[in-house]
Amino acid sequence: MKTYEKYKKTNQIWLNSIPEQWNIQRIKTLFDLRDERNYSPLSEVNLISLYTDVGVRRHSDIEHTTGNIARNAEGYKIVHQNDIIVNILLCWMGAIGCSDYNGVTSPAYDIYKPKFGINSYYYHYLFRTPMFSQQCYKVGKGIMSMRWRTYSPQFRNIKVPVPPRGEQDQIVRFLDWKVSCINKLIKIKKKEIETLKELKKRIVSHAVTKGIRVKTKVEPLENSNKSHNEITLKYSGIKWIGEIPSHWNIHKVKHFMIIEHGSDPEKEGDVPVYGSGTSIIKTCGEYKKGPAVLLGRKGSIKNPQYIEGLYWNVDTAFNAYPRNEFFDINYFYYLSTCFDYDYYTTQTAIPSMRQTDYKNIYIPYPPLEEQKEIVSYLDKNCKKIDLETSKIESIIETLTEFKTRLISDVVTGKIDVRDIEIPEYEFVAEEQTEPSTDTEQIEEQED
């Protein structure tokens, strides 16, 4: 891609130089602060929020969110289409976006109305770049990063590039097209990952509940060398387990595994993060040596972790390890990825599992020799799936980095897109993560 013919220096370190015909102005000369309030009931308004990953969305369009749910909209700020919404607490992390909708949103946000001659979507792209996020952090203030605020007077005083309106429009058209193409590729790759995860889940589930000698329609990436013998099955009486080999038994987790509380980080000081490793610097709490399985207590309950080396013994997870040598911890780890967590989860604002919940889960119990065979089989086949998944994740990371770099280069004038013809294309928006983080809900919880 070509560059502009001539550039001029700026006094802004983050911009360095801009195309000769562009200007530099403070945000307050481009946008007015809007503070119109809503007094209609929640049922009569279009409730919208700002999400760090996907920008501005209607609540009705977001499948999964975290945090609190609004009970009423009285006093909420009115938003018009093309307004820029800014979260003062998280704008330094990219929590800024242009609204496609008319509606109302949390009073925690600042709303900016574009002045004549401004394309808000050009600034939507600019304001979400890492380089602009750094400016928000630079002019903000706070006692710690997650309490860092960029208030309106400081935000409005930031100097930004101002291309001629025709160039703003062309930049938006170009980026909508290119970003859609990249988003489409990312979406395809994410579907490939979901397919691999589903395959892995089926392989693991079948192996830990039926063994590896029972014929199955689930085909791993490479068939096991084990011969499939005809084995009689019996119903386990447990829905998530289904049928098991007739020589297996069913018992509760507590018969084989010790489930322990972690230490309380509030009494120890800084909140530690658990993880595997060969050495650890002890700053708070207690650390233990694996192998162990860490079972989540709140929020991350569906994501058990196998820890082989040293790990922090923390209050956010339960430590699980075998009572004796007749139960293989690796087999338990694979089992724990298949638990019916929805059935056992305490239905609160943040899904949680108690110590007794884990202890009372019924699990299949094959002979130790079969447990080890199952683990060996799963280690081999899951490693192949994980390797393929990792390759695709690397491609997604590369595409994401390229998209970020492209947006930054175009909105700051490093690339000239004025003469590029935009073909017909299908617009593909940023894809929601699971779950999407509503910055309004974070703000309300913080305050």
Short mmCIF file of N, CA and C in Angstrom, two decimals, residues 124-277:
data_model
loop_
_atom_site.label_atom_id
_atom_site.label_comp_id
_atom_site.label_asym_id
_atom_site.label_seq_id
_atom_site.Cartn_x
_atom_site.Cartn_y
_atom_site.Cartn_z
N HIS A 124 -14.18 6.33 15.98
CA HIS A 124 -14.38 5.01 16.60
C HIS A 124 -13.14 4.14 16.36
N TYR A 125 -12.66 4.11 15.13
CA TYR A 125 -11.46 3.34 14.83
C TYR A 125 -10.23 3.92 15.53
N LEU A 126 -10.08 5.24 15.48
CA LEU A 126 -8.91 5.88 16.09
C LEU A 126 -8.89 5.67 17.61
N PHE A 127 -10.04 5.90 18.26
CA PHE A 127 -10.10 5.86 19.72
C PHE A 127 -9.88 4.45 20.29
N ARG A 128 -10.03 3.41 19.47
CA ARG A 128 -9.86 2.05 19.97
C ARG A 128 -8.47 1.48 19.65
N THR A 129 -7.57 2.34 19.10
CA THR A 129 -6.22 1.87 18.81
C THR A 129 -5.38 1.87 20.09
N PRO A 130 -4.39 0.98 20.19
CA PRO A 130 -3.51 0.96 21.37
C PRO A 130 -2.80 2.29 21.61
N MET A 131 -2.42 2.99 20.52
CA MET A 131 -1.69 4.24 20.70
C MET A 131 -2.58 5.32 21.33
N PHE A 132 -3.88 5.34 20.98
CA PHE A 132 -4.76 6.31 21.63
C PHE A 132 -5.06 5.90 23.06
N SER A 133 -5.17 4.60 23.31
CA SER A 133 -5.39 4.12 24.67
C SER A 133 -4.28 4.59 25.59
N GLN A 134 -3.04 4.62 25.07
CA GLN A 134 -1.91 5.10 25.86
C GLN A 134 -2.07 6.57 26.23
N GLN A 135 -2.67 7.35 25.32
CA GLN A 135 -2.90 8.76 25.61
C GLN A 135 -3.94 8.92 26.72
N CYS A 136 -4.97 8.06 26.69
CA CYS A 136 -5.99 8.09 27.74
C CYS A 136 -5.36 7.78 29.10
N TYR A 137 -4.46 6.82 29.10
CA TYR A 137 -3.78 6.48 30.36
C TYR A 137 -2.87 7.62 30.81
N LYS A 138 -2.20 8.21 29.86
CA LYS A 138 -1.24 9.27 30.18
C LYS A 138 -1.90 10.45 30.86
N VAL A 139 -3.11 10.82 30.42
CA VAL A 139 -3.78 12.00 30.98
C VAL A 139 -4.72 11.62 32.13
N GLY A 140 -4.86 10.31 32.39
CA GLY A 140 -5.74 9.87 33.47
C GLY A 140 -5.05 9.94 34.82
N LYS A 141 -5.76 9.50 35.85
CA LYS A 141 -5.19 9.49 37.19
C LYS A 141 -5.91 8.45 38.04
N GLY A 142 -5.24 7.97 39.06
CA GLY A 142 -5.81 6.97 39.95
C GLY A 142 -4.74 6.38 40.83
N ILE A 143 -5.16 5.53 41.77
CA ILE A 143 -4.22 4.95 42.73
C ILE A 143 -3.69 3.59 42.26
N MET A 144 -4.37 2.99 41.26
CA MET A 144 -3.94 1.72 40.70
C MET A 144 -4.57 1.57 39.33
N SER A 145 -4.02 0.64 38.53
CA SER A 145 -4.44 0.56 37.13
C SER A 145 -5.94 0.32 36.97
N MET A 146 -6.53 -0.56 37.79
CA MET A 146 -7.94 -0.86 37.63
C MET A 146 -8.83 0.19 38.26
N ARG A 147 -8.24 1.23 38.86
CA ARG A 147 -9.01 2.38 39.34
C ARG A 147 -8.59 3.65 38.59
N TRP A 148 -7.99 3.45 37.43
CA TRP A 148 -7.46 4.57 36.66
C TRP A 148 -8.57 5.20 35.85
N ARG A 149 -8.79 6.51 36.06
CA ARG A 149 -9.89 7.20 35.39
C ARG A 149 -9.36 8.30 34.47
N THR A 150 -10.01 8.42 33.32
CA THR A 150 -9.72 9.51 32.40
C THR A 150 -10.98 10.34 32.31
N TYR A 151 -11.02 11.42 33.07
CA TYR A 151 -12.22 12.23 33.14
C TYR A 151 -12.39 13.10 31.90
N SER A 152 -13.60 13.60 31.72
CA SER A 152 -13.95 14.33 30.51
C SER A 152 -13.01 15.51 30.21
N PRO A 153 -12.69 16.37 31.18
CA PRO A 153 -11.80 17.51 30.84
C PRO A 153 -10.46 17.06 30.26
N GLN A 154 -9.91 15.98 30.80
CA GLN A 154 -8.62 15.49 30.31
C GLN A 154 -8.79 14.79 28.95
N PHE A 155 -9.86 14.01 28.82
CA PHE A 155 -10.11 13.30 27.57
C PHE A 155 -10.32 14.30 26.43
N ARG A 156 -11.12 15.33 26.67
CA ARG A 156 -11.45 16.30 25.63
C ARG A 156 -10.25 17.15 25.23
N ASN A 157 -9.22 17.13 26.07
CA ASN A 157 -8.05 17.96 25.80
C ASN A 157 -7.00 17.24 24.97
N ILE A 158 -7.20 15.94 24.71
CA ILE A 158 -6.25 15.17 23.91
C ILE A 158 -6.30 15.66 22.45
N LYS A 159 -5.14 15.84 21.86
CA LYS A 159 -5.07 16.27 20.46
C LYS A 159 -5.07 15.04 19.54
N VAL A 160 -5.89 15.11 18.48
CA VAL A 160 -6.04 13.99 17.55
C VAL A 160 -5.96 14.49 16.11
N PRO A 161 -5.65 13.61 15.17
CA PRO A 161 -5.62 14.01 13.76
C PRO A 161 -7.02 14.29 13.23
N VAL A 162 -7.13 15.24 12.31
CA VAL A 162 -8.41 15.57 11.68
C VAL A 162 -8.21 15.59 10.16
N PRO A 163 -8.49 14.48 9.48
CA PRO A 163 -8.42 14.47 8.02
C PRO A 163 -9.60 15.26 7.45
N PRO A 164 -9.51 15.73 6.20
CA PRO A 164 -10.69 16.31 5.54
C PRO A 164 -11.84 15.32 5.58
N ARG A 165 -13.08 15.83 5.61
CA ARG A 165 -14.24 14.95 5.78
C ARG A 165 -14.30 13.85 4.71
N GLY A 166 -13.98 14.18 3.48
CA GLY A 166 -14.00 13.17 2.43
C GLY A 166 -13.04 12.02 2.71
N GLU A 167 -11.88 12.35 3.27
CA GLU A 167 -10.91 11.31 3.60
C GLU A 167 -11.37 10.49 4.81
N GLN A 168 -12.02 11.16 5.78
CA GLN A 168 -12.58 10.41 6.91
C GLN A 168 -13.55 9.35 6.41
N ASP A 169 -14.43 9.76 5.49
CA ASP A 169 -15.43 8.84 4.95
C ASP A 169 -14.78 7.67 4.21
N GLN A 170 -13.75 7.97 3.41
CA GLN A 170 -13.07 6.92 2.65
C GLN A 170 -12.32 5.97 3.59
N ILE A 171 -11.71 6.52 4.62
CA ILE A 171 -11.00 5.68 5.59
C ILE A 171 -11.98 4.71 6.26
N VAL A 172 -13.16 5.21 6.62
CA VAL A 172 -14.18 4.35 7.25
C VAL A 172 -14.63 3.26 6.28
N ARG A 173 -14.88 3.65 5.02
CA ARG A 173 -15.30 2.65 4.03
C ARG A 173 -14.23 1.57 3.85
N PHE A 174 -12.97 2.03 3.75
CA PHE A 174 -11.86 1.08 3.55
C PHE A 174 -11.73 0.15 4.75
N LEU A 175 -11.74 0.71 5.95
CA LEU A 175 -11.56 -0.12 7.14
C LEU A 175 -12.75 -1.05 7.39
N ASP A 176 -13.96 -0.57 7.14
CA ASP A 176 -15.12 -1.46 7.25
C ASP A 176 -14.94 -2.69 6.36
N TRP A 177 -14.45 -2.46 5.15
CA TRP A 177 -14.23 -3.56 4.20
C TRP A 177 -13.12 -4.49 4.66
N LYS A 178 -11.95 -3.93 4.95
CA LYS A 178 -10.81 -4.75 5.32
C LYS A 178 -11.03 -5.47 6.66
N VAL A 179 -11.58 -4.75 7.62
CA VAL A 179 -11.83 -5.35 8.93
C VAL A 179 -12.86 -6.47 8.81
N SER A 180 -13.86 -6.28 7.96
CA SER A 180 -14.85 -7.34 7.73
C SER A 180 -14.20 -8.59 7.16
N CYS A 181 -13.28 -8.39 6.20
CA CYS A 181 -12.57 -9.54 5.60
C CYS A 181 -11.77 -10.29 6.66
N ILE A 182 -11.08 -9.54 7.51
CA ILE A 182 -10.26 -10.18 8.56
C ILE A 182 -11.17 -10.85 9.59
N ASN A 183 -12.25 -10.16 9.99
CA ASN A 183 -13.18 -10.74 10.95
C ASN A 183 -13.79 -12.04 10.42
N LYS A 184 -14.05 -12.07 9.12
CA LYS A 184 -14.61 -13.28 8.51
C LYS A 184 -13.63 -14.44 8.61
N LEU A 185 -12.35 -14.16 8.34
CA LEU A 185 -11.34 -15.21 8.45
C LEU A 185 -11.19 -15.68 9.88
N ILE A 186 -11.20 -14.73 10.82
CA ILE A 186 -11.10 -15.09 12.23
C ILE A 186 -12.28 -15.94 12.66
N LYS A 187 -13.46 -15.58 12.18
CA LYS A 187 -14.67 -16.34 12.51
C LYS A 187 -14.57 -17.77 12.01
N ILE A 188 -14.05 -17.95 10.79
CA ILE A 188 -13.87 -19.29 10.23
C ILE A 188 -12.90 -20.10 11.09
N LYS A 189 -11.80 -19.47 11.49
CA LYS A 189 -10.80 -20.15 12.29
C LYS A 189 -11.35 -20.51 13.68
N LYS A 190 -12.16 -19.63 14.24
CA LYS A 190 -12.75 -19.92 15.55
C LYS A 190 -13.71 -21.10 15.46
N LYS A 191 -14.42 -21.22 14.34
CA LYS A 191 -15.31 -22.37 14.15
C LYS A 191 -14.51 -23.66 14.06
N GLU A 192 -13.34 -23.58 13.42
CA GLU A 192 -12.47 -24.75 13.34
C GLU A 192 -12.02 -25.18 14.73
N ILE A 193 -11.72 -24.18 15.57
CA ILE A 193 -11.32 -24.49 16.95
C ILE A 193 -12.48 -25.12 17.72
N GLU A 194 -13.67 -24.59 17.54
CA GLU A 194 -14.84 -25.15 18.22
C GLU A 194 -15.08 -26.59 17.79
N THR A 195 -14.87 -26.88 16.51
CA THR A 195 -15.02 -28.24 16.01
C THR A 195 -14.01 -29.17 16.66
N LEU A 196 -12.76 -28.71 16.77
CA LEU A 196 -11.73 -29.51 17.43
C LEU A 196 -12.03 -29.72 18.91
N LYS A 197 -12.51 -28.66 19.56
CA LYS A 197 -12.85 -28.78 20.98
C LYS A 197 -13.99 -29.77 21.20
N GLU A 198 -14.96 -29.72 20.30
CA GLU A 198 -16.08 -30.65 20.41
C GLU A 198 -15.61 -32.09 20.19
N LEU A 199 -14.72 -32.28 19.22
CA LEU A 199 -14.16 -33.61 18.98
C LEU A 199 -13.41 -34.10 20.22
N LYS A 200 -12.58 -33.23 20.78
CA LYS A 200 -11.82 -33.59 21.98
C LYS A 200 -12.76 -33.93 23.13
N LYS A 201 -13.80 -33.14 23.29
CA LYS A 201 -14.76 -33.36 24.37
C LYS A 201 -15.43 -34.73 24.23
N ARG A 202 -15.80 -35.08 23.00
CA ARG A 202 -16.47 -36.36 22.77
C ARG A 202 -15.51 -37.53 23.01
N ILE A 203 -14.26 -37.37 22.57
CA ILE A 203 -13.27 -38.42 22.78
C ILE A 203 -13.02 -38.64 24.26
N VAL A 204 -12.82 -37.54 25.00
CA VAL A 204 -12.56 -37.63 26.44
C VAL A 204 -13.76 -38.22 27.16
N SER A 205 -14.95 -37.70 26.87
CA SER A 205 -16.17 -38.16 27.54
C SER A 205 -16.38 -39.65 27.34
N HIS A 206 -16.20 -40.10 26.10
CA HIS A 206 -16.39 -41.53 25.83
C HIS A 206 -15.36 -42.37 26.56
N ALA A 207 -14.09 -41.92 26.53
CA ALA A 207 -13.02 -42.71 27.13
C ALA A 207 -13.18 -42.86 28.64
N VAL A 208 -13.54 -41.76 29.34
CA VAL A 208 -13.61 -41.83 30.80
C VAL A 208 -14.89 -42.48 31.31
N THR A 209 -15.88 -42.62 30.45
CA THR A 209 -17.13 -43.25 30.90
C THR A 209 -17.37 -44.62 30.28
N LYS A 210 -16.74 -44.93 29.15
CA LYS A 210 -16.94 -46.21 28.48
C LYS A 210 -15.65 -47.01 28.35
N GLY A 211 -14.51 -46.33 28.59
CA GLY A 211 -13.24 -46.99 28.38
C GLY A 211 -12.81 -46.88 26.93
N ILE A 212 -11.70 -47.50 26.59
CA ILE A 212 -11.19 -47.42 25.21
C ILE A 212 -11.37 -48.74 24.48
N ARG A 213 -12.03 -49.69 25.13
CA ARG A 213 -12.23 -50.98 24.48
C ARG A 213 -13.64 -51.14 23.95
N VAL A 214 -14.46 -50.13 24.19
CA VAL A 214 -15.84 -50.15 23.70
C VAL A 214 -15.89 -49.43 22.38
N LYS A 215 -16.50 -50.05 21.36
CA LYS A 215 -16.58 -49.44 20.05
C LYS A 215 -17.36 -48.14 20.12
N THR A 216 -16.93 -47.18 19.33
CA THR A 216 -17.58 -45.86 19.34
C THR A 216 -17.52 -45.25 17.96
N LYS A 217 -18.47 -44.36 17.69
CA LYS A 217 -18.48 -43.63 16.42
C LYS A 217 -17.56 -42.42 16.47
N VAL A 218 -17.08 -42.07 17.68
CA VAL A 218 -16.17 -40.94 17.83
C VAL A 218 -14.79 -41.35 17.34
N GLU A 219 -14.31 -40.72 16.30
CA GLU A 219 -13.02 -41.08 15.73
C GLU A 219 -11.97 -40.04 16.10
N PRO A 220 -10.91 -40.42 16.83
CA PRO A 220 -9.81 -39.48 17.09
C PRO A 220 -9.05 -39.19 15.82
N LEU A 221 -8.06 -38.32 15.91
CA LEU A 221 -7.29 -37.98 14.72
C LEU A 221 -6.56 -39.19 14.16
N GLU A 222 -6.22 -40.13 15.04
CA GLU A 222 -5.59 -41.37 14.60
C GLU A 222 -6.14 -42.49 15.46
N ASN A 223 -6.66 -43.53 14.84
CA ASN A 223 -7.28 -44.61 15.61
C ASN A 223 -6.29 -45.24 16.58
N SER A 224 -6.82 -45.61 17.75
CA SER A 224 -5.98 -46.27 18.75
C SER A 224 -5.57 -47.65 18.24
N ASN A 225 -4.38 -48.08 18.66
CA ASN A 225 -3.92 -49.41 18.29
C ASN A 225 -4.57 -50.50 19.14
N LYS A 226 -5.30 -50.07 20.19
CA LYS A 226 -5.96 -51.03 21.06
C LYS A 226 -7.05 -51.76 20.29
N SER A 227 -7.18 -53.05 20.53
CA SER A 227 -8.28 -53.80 19.91
C SER A 227 -9.56 -53.53 20.66
N HIS A 228 -10.68 -53.45 19.93
CA HIS A 228 -11.97 -53.18 20.56
C HIS A 228 -12.66 -54.50 20.86
N ASN A 229 -12.73 -54.83 22.11
CA ASN A 229 -13.40 -56.05 22.52
C ASN A 229 -14.87 -55.78 22.76
N GLU A 230 -15.66 -56.79 22.64
CA GLU A 230 -17.07 -56.65 22.96
C GLU A 230 -17.22 -56.63 24.48
N ILE A 231 -17.72 -55.54 25.01
CA ILE A 231 -17.88 -55.39 26.46
C ILE A 231 -19.33 -55.10 26.77
N THR A 232 -19.86 -55.79 27.76
CA THR A 232 -21.24 -55.55 28.18
C THR A 232 -21.33 -54.25 28.94
N LEU A 233 -22.36 -53.44 28.64
CA LEU A 233 -22.56 -52.17 29.33
C LEU A 233 -23.75 -52.26 30.28
N LYS A 234 -23.72 -51.41 31.28
CA LYS A 234 -24.84 -51.29 32.21
C LYS A 234 -25.11 -49.82 32.45
N TYR A 235 -26.35 -49.48 32.80
CA TYR A 235 -26.67 -48.08 33.05
C TYR A 235 -26.15 -47.67 34.41
N SER A 236 -25.49 -46.54 34.46
CA SER A 236 -24.85 -46.09 35.70
C SER A 236 -25.84 -45.49 36.69
N GLY A 237 -26.98 -45.01 36.18
CA GLY A 237 -27.93 -44.31 37.04
C GLY A 237 -27.64 -42.83 37.13
N ILE A 238 -26.57 -42.39 36.48
CA ILE A 238 -26.18 -40.97 36.48
C ILE A 238 -26.29 -40.46 35.05
N LYS A 239 -27.05 -39.38 34.87
CA LYS A 239 -27.37 -38.90 33.53
C LYS A 239 -26.12 -38.55 32.72
N TRP A 240 -25.18 -37.78 33.31
CA TRP A 240 -24.03 -37.31 32.53
C TRP A 240 -23.06 -38.44 32.20
N ILE A 241 -23.15 -39.55 32.94
CA ILE A 241 -22.27 -40.68 32.69
C ILE A 241 -22.90 -41.66 31.70
N GLY A 242 -24.19 -41.91 31.86
CA GLY A 242 -24.86 -42.86 30.98
C GLY A 242 -24.44 -44.29 31.28
N GLU A 243 -24.20 -45.08 30.24
CA GLU A 243 -23.79 -46.47 30.42
C GLU A 243 -22.29 -46.57 30.68
N ILE A 244 -21.92 -47.59 31.46
CA ILE A 244 -20.51 -47.86 31.74
C ILE A 244 -20.27 -49.36 31.55
N PRO A 245 -19.03 -49.78 31.36
CA PRO A 245 -18.73 -51.22 31.30
C PRO A 245 -19.23 -51.92 32.56
N SER A 246 -19.74 -53.12 32.41
CA SER A 246 -20.39 -53.82 33.52
C SER A 246 -19.44 -54.12 34.67
N HIS A 247 -18.13 -54.17 34.42
CA HIS A 247 -17.19 -54.46 35.51
C HIS A 247 -16.70 -53.19 36.22
N TRP A 248 -17.17 -52.04 35.78
CA TRP A 248 -16.84 -50.78 36.47
C TRP A 248 -17.82 -50.54 37.60
N ASN A 249 -17.44 -49.64 38.52
CA ASN A 249 -18.31 -49.24 39.62
C ASN A 249 -18.58 -47.74 39.56
N ILE A 250 -19.54 -47.29 40.36
CA ILE A 250 -19.85 -45.87 40.50
C ILE A 250 -19.68 -45.49 41.97
N HIS A 251 -18.92 -44.44 42.22
CA HIS A 251 -18.72 -43.96 43.59
C HIS A 251 -18.70 -42.43 43.58
N LYS A 252 -18.80 -41.85 44.75
CA LYS A 252 -18.68 -40.40 44.89
C LYS A 252 -17.20 -40.00 44.89
N VAL A 253 -16.95 -38.76 44.45
CA VAL A 253 -15.58 -38.25 44.38
C VAL A 253 -14.87 -38.37 45.72
N LYS A 254 -15.58 -38.13 46.82
CA LYS A 254 -14.95 -38.10 48.15
C LYS A 254 -14.36 -39.45 48.55
N HIS A 255 -14.77 -40.54 47.90
CA HIS A 255 -14.22 -41.84 48.22
C HIS A 255 -12.81 -42.01 47.68
N PHE A 256 -12.44 -41.21 46.66
CA PHE A 256 -11.14 -41.36 46.03
C PHE A 256 -10.27 -40.12 46.12
N MET A 257 -10.89 -38.95 46.21
CA MET A 257 -10.15 -37.69 46.13
C MET A 257 -10.30 -36.87 47.41
N ILE A 258 -9.21 -36.25 47.81
CA ILE A 258 -9.25 -35.27 48.91
C ILE A 258 -9.47 -33.90 48.28
N ILE A 259 -10.51 -33.21 48.70
CA ILE A 259 -10.83 -31.87 48.19
C ILE A 259 -10.58 -30.88 49.31
N GLU A 260 -9.61 -30.01 49.14
CA GLU A 260 -9.22 -29.07 50.19
C GLU A 260 -9.50 -27.63 49.81
N HIS A 261 -9.78 -26.82 50.82
CA HIS A 261 -9.85 -25.38 50.63
C HIS A 261 -8.46 -24.83 50.42
N GLY A 262 -8.37 -23.77 49.61
CA GLY A 262 -7.11 -23.03 49.52
C GLY A 262 -7.01 -22.04 50.65
N SER A 263 -5.91 -21.30 50.71
CA SER A 263 -5.75 -20.27 51.73
C SER A 263 -6.60 -19.05 51.37
N ASP A 264 -6.82 -18.22 52.34
CA ASP A 264 -7.63 -17.02 52.13
C ASP A 264 -6.72 -15.86 51.79
N PRO A 265 -6.70 -15.40 50.52
CA PRO A 265 -5.78 -14.34 50.12
C PRO A 265 -6.03 -13.03 50.84
N GLU A 266 -7.27 -12.80 51.31
CA GLU A 266 -7.57 -11.55 52.01
C GLU A 266 -6.82 -11.48 53.33
N LYS A 267 -6.49 -12.64 53.90
CA LYS A 267 -5.76 -12.67 55.16
C LYS A 267 -4.26 -12.71 54.95
N GLU A 268 -3.86 -12.98 53.71
CA GLU A 268 -2.44 -13.14 53.42
C GLU A 268 -1.81 -11.90 52.79
N GLY A 269 -2.62 -11.07 52.16
CA GLY A 269 -2.06 -9.90 51.47
C GLY A 269 -2.47 -9.86 50.02
N ASP A 270 -1.51 -9.80 49.13
CA ASP A 270 -1.81 -9.75 47.70
C ASP A 270 -2.49 -11.03 47.24
N VAL A 271 -3.37 -10.89 46.26
CA VAL A 271 -4.05 -12.07 45.71
C VAL A 271 -3.09 -12.80 44.79
N PRO A 272 -2.75 -14.06 45.09
CA PRO A 272 -1.83 -14.81 44.24
C PRO A 272 -2.52 -15.40 43.03
N VAL A 273 -1.73 -15.81 42.05
CA VAL A 273 -2.25 -16.48 40.86
C VAL A 273 -1.63 -17.86 40.81
N TYR A 274 -2.47 -18.88 40.64
CA TYR A 274 -1.91 -20.22 40.63
C TYR A 274 -1.41 -20.57 39.24
N GLY A 275 -0.47 -21.48 39.20
CA GLY A 275 0.07 -21.92 37.92
C GLY A 275 1.15 -22.96 38.14
N SER A 276 1.56 -23.63 37.08
CA SER A 276 2.58 -24.66 37.22
C SER A 276 3.95 -24.06 37.04
N GLY A 277 4.97 -24.75 37.51
CA GLY A 277 6.33 -24.26 37.36
C GLY A 277 7.28 -25.05 38.23
#
